[in-house]
């Protein structure tokens, strides 16, 4: 497995968008809109490949100060439990630190909270609904 940054608007980015749609949006009956995707131009886009097969992805969004938000973490269902998500999160943390960020935050789907807790992310605040399902804000000092 290998994780590396990809560029916005490239064929690799288009492949990641398809994965994000299939894993995160389609099950909720949600679509991507061009305006939403256009706002991702300055974000960090990450892809994890197993050989030539896209296995997972993530997006890092710079926030104010030294904070960054990890979002749209997706792993192909048949590849879950093989370390893809862990590798992407670890890579995201190193990349964020390299760019001067000191705190990583995320909105975790309720069923993903144990995964992030195992990676030392802490709950911040109460449960809330985002994209029609329960989430928790979490963060970690890098």
Short mmCIF file of C-alpha atoms in Angstrom, two decimals:
data_model
loop_
_atom_site.label_atom_id
_atom_site.label_comp_id
_atom_site.label_asym_id
_atom_site.label_seq_id
_atom_site.Cartn_x
_atom_site.Cartn_y
_atom_site.Cartn_z
CA UNK A 1 0.00 0.00 0.00
CA UNK A 2 1.11 3.49 -0.77
CA UNK A 3 -0.43 6.88 0.08
CA UNK A 4 0.46 10.02 -1.78
CA UNK A 5 -0.97 13.46 -2.60
CA UNK A 6 -2.90 13.92 -5.82
CA UNK A 7 -3.72 17.12 -7.66
CA UNK A 8 -7.14 18.71 -7.91
CA UNK A 9 -8.73 18.31 -11.33
CA UNK A 10 -6.57 15.40 -12.51
CA UNK A 11 -7.76 11.93 -13.59
CA UNK A 12 -6.62 10.64 -10.16
CA UNK A 13 -8.79 13.28 -8.48
CA UNK A 14 -11.75 12.21 -10.64
CA UNK A 15 -11.19 8.61 -9.51
CA UNK A 16 -11.14 9.73 -5.87
CA UNK A 17 -14.39 11.67 -6.36
CA UNK A 18 -16.02 8.48 -7.69
CA UNK A 19 -14.79 6.58 -4.61
CA UNK A 20 -16.02 9.29 -2.24
CA UNK A 21 -19.40 9.26 -3.96
CA UNK A 22 -19.74 5.46 -3.87
CA UNK A 23 -18.66 5.09 -0.23
CA UNK A 24 -19.87 8.27 1.46
CA UNK A 25 -22.60 9.94 -0.60
CA UNK A 26 -24.53 7.34 -2.57
CA UNK A 27 -25.64 5.35 0.53
CA UNK A 28 -27.16 8.58 1.91
CA UNK A 29 -28.79 9.57 -1.37
CA UNK A 30 -26.51 12.61 -1.68
CA UNK A 31 -24.77 14.02 -4.76
CA UNK A 32 -21.72 16.21 -5.26
CA UNK A 33 -22.29 19.67 -6.71
CA UNK A 34 -19.72 21.44 -8.88
CA UNK A 35 -19.63 24.47 -6.53
CA UNK A 36 -18.85 22.19 -3.58
CA UNK A 37 -16.01 20.47 -5.44
CA UNK A 38 -14.62 23.81 -6.69
CA UNK A 39 -14.08 24.85 -3.05
CA UNK A 40 -11.61 21.94 -2.71
CA UNK A 41 -9.06 23.54 -5.04
CA UNK A 42 -6.64 24.52 -2.25
CA UNK A 43 -7.14 21.41 -0.12
CA UNK A 44 -4.73 18.50 0.19
CA UNK A 45 -6.08 15.41 -1.59
CA UNK A 46 -4.69 12.01 -0.64
CA UNK A 47 -5.07 8.63 -2.34
CA UNK A 48 -4.10 5.20 -1.09
CA UNK A 49 -3.36 2.54 -3.69
CA UNK A 50 -2.90 -1.20 -3.36
CA UNK A 51 -0.86 -1.82 -6.46
CA UNK A 52 -2.73 0.04 -9.18
CA UNK A 53 -6.10 -0.15 -7.39
CA UNK A 54 -7.45 2.86 -5.51
CA UNK A 55 -8.21 1.62 -2.00
CA UNK A 56 -8.99 4.82 -0.09
CA UNK A 57 -8.78 8.58 0.07
CA UNK A 58 -8.91 11.60 2.35
CA UNK A 59 -9.00 15.39 2.14
CA UNK A 60 -7.19 17.83 4.41
CA UNK A 61 -8.62 21.35 4.66
CA UNK A 62 -6.40 24.10 6.09
CA UNK A 63 -8.24 26.11 8.76
CA UNK A 64 -7.25 29.26 10.62
CA UNK A 65 -4.07 29.30 12.65
CA UNK A 66 -2.33 25.97 12.92
CA UNK A 67 -5.42 23.78 12.53
CA UNK A 68 -6.33 21.43 9.71
CA UNK A 69 -9.49 19.38 9.17
CA UNK A 70 -9.47 15.83 7.87
CA UNK A 71 -12.63 15.01 5.92
CA UNK A 72 -14.07 12.68 3.31
CA UNK A 73 -12.03 9.70 4.51
CA UNK A 74 -13.24 6.72 2.49
CA UNK A 75 -12.06 3.13 2.10
CA UNK A 76 -13.47 0.62 -0.37
CA UNK A 77 -15.72 -1.65 1.68
CA UNK A 78 -14.06 -4.89 0.57
CA UNK A 79 -10.67 -3.55 1.71
CA UNK A 80 -11.68 -2.39 5.19
CA UNK A 81 -9.80 -3.96 8.07
CA UNK A 82 -6.56 -4.18 6.08
CA UNK A 83 -4.92 -1.02 7.43
CA UNK A 84 -5.89 1.33 4.60
CA UNK A 85 -7.63 3.85 6.88
CA UNK A 86 -4.89 3.71 9.49
CA UNK A 87 -2.21 4.31 6.88
CA UNK A 88 -4.12 7.27 5.42
CA UNK A 89 -4.67 8.88 8.82
CA UNK A 90 -1.01 8.45 9.80
CA UNK A 91 0.12 9.87 6.45
CA UNK A 92 -2.33 12.79 6.90
CA UNK A 93 -0.85 13.56 10.31
CA UNK A 94 2.73 13.58 9.00
CA UNK A 95 1.75 15.73 6.01
CA UNK A 96 -0.10 18.17 8.26
CA UNK A 97 2.87 18.49 10.64
CA UNK A 98 5.20 19.03 7.68
CA UNK A 99 3.04 21.98 6.63
CA UNK A 100 3.09 23.52 10.11
CA UNK A 101 -0.28 22.37 11.40
CA UNK A 102 -0.42 21.40 15.07
CA UNK A 103 -4.03 20.26 15.51
CA UNK A 104 -6.02 17.87 13.35
CA UNK A 105 -9.79 17.98 13.67
CA UNK A 106 -12.52 15.93 12.03
CA UNK A 107 -16.21 15.19 12.15
CA UNK A 108 -16.44 11.43 12.62
CA UNK A 109 -19.48 9.43 11.71
CA UNK A 110 -20.73 7.78 14.88
CA UNK A 111 -19.68 4.32 13.69
CA UNK A 112 -16.11 5.57 13.04
CA UNK A 113 -15.54 7.03 16.52
CA UNK A 114 -13.87 3.85 17.89
CA UNK A 115 -11.43 3.85 14.95
CA UNK A 116 -10.35 7.43 15.64
CA UNK A 117 -10.25 6.90 19.41
CA UNK A 118 -7.81 4.02 18.82
CA UNK A 119 -5.63 6.54 16.96
CA UNK A 120 -5.66 8.95 19.96
CA UNK A 121 -8.32 11.36 18.71
CA UNK A 122 -10.45 12.87 21.47
CA UNK A 123 -14.15 13.74 21.43
CA UNK A 124 -14.92 17.47 21.47
CA UNK A 125 -18.50 18.41 22.24
CA UNK A 126 -21.75 16.58 21.78
CA UNK A 127 -23.19 14.38 19.07
CA UNK A 128 -24.65 16.28 16.09
CA UNK A 129 -26.24 15.48 12.74
CA UNK A 130 -24.34 16.17 9.53
CA UNK A 131 -25.32 14.90 6.06
CA UNK A 132 -28.35 13.24 7.70
CA UNK A 133 -26.40 10.99 10.13
CA UNK A 134 -24.90 11.30 13.65
CA UNK A 135 -21.35 12.64 13.94
CA UNK A 136 -18.93 13.68 16.67
CA UNK A 137 -16.25 16.35 16.42
CA UNK A 138 -12.84 14.92 17.31
CA UNK A 139 -9.34 16.32 17.41
CA UNK A 140 -5.74 15.44 18.07
CA UNK A 141 -2.63 17.47 18.84
CA UNK A 142 0.01 16.56 16.30
#
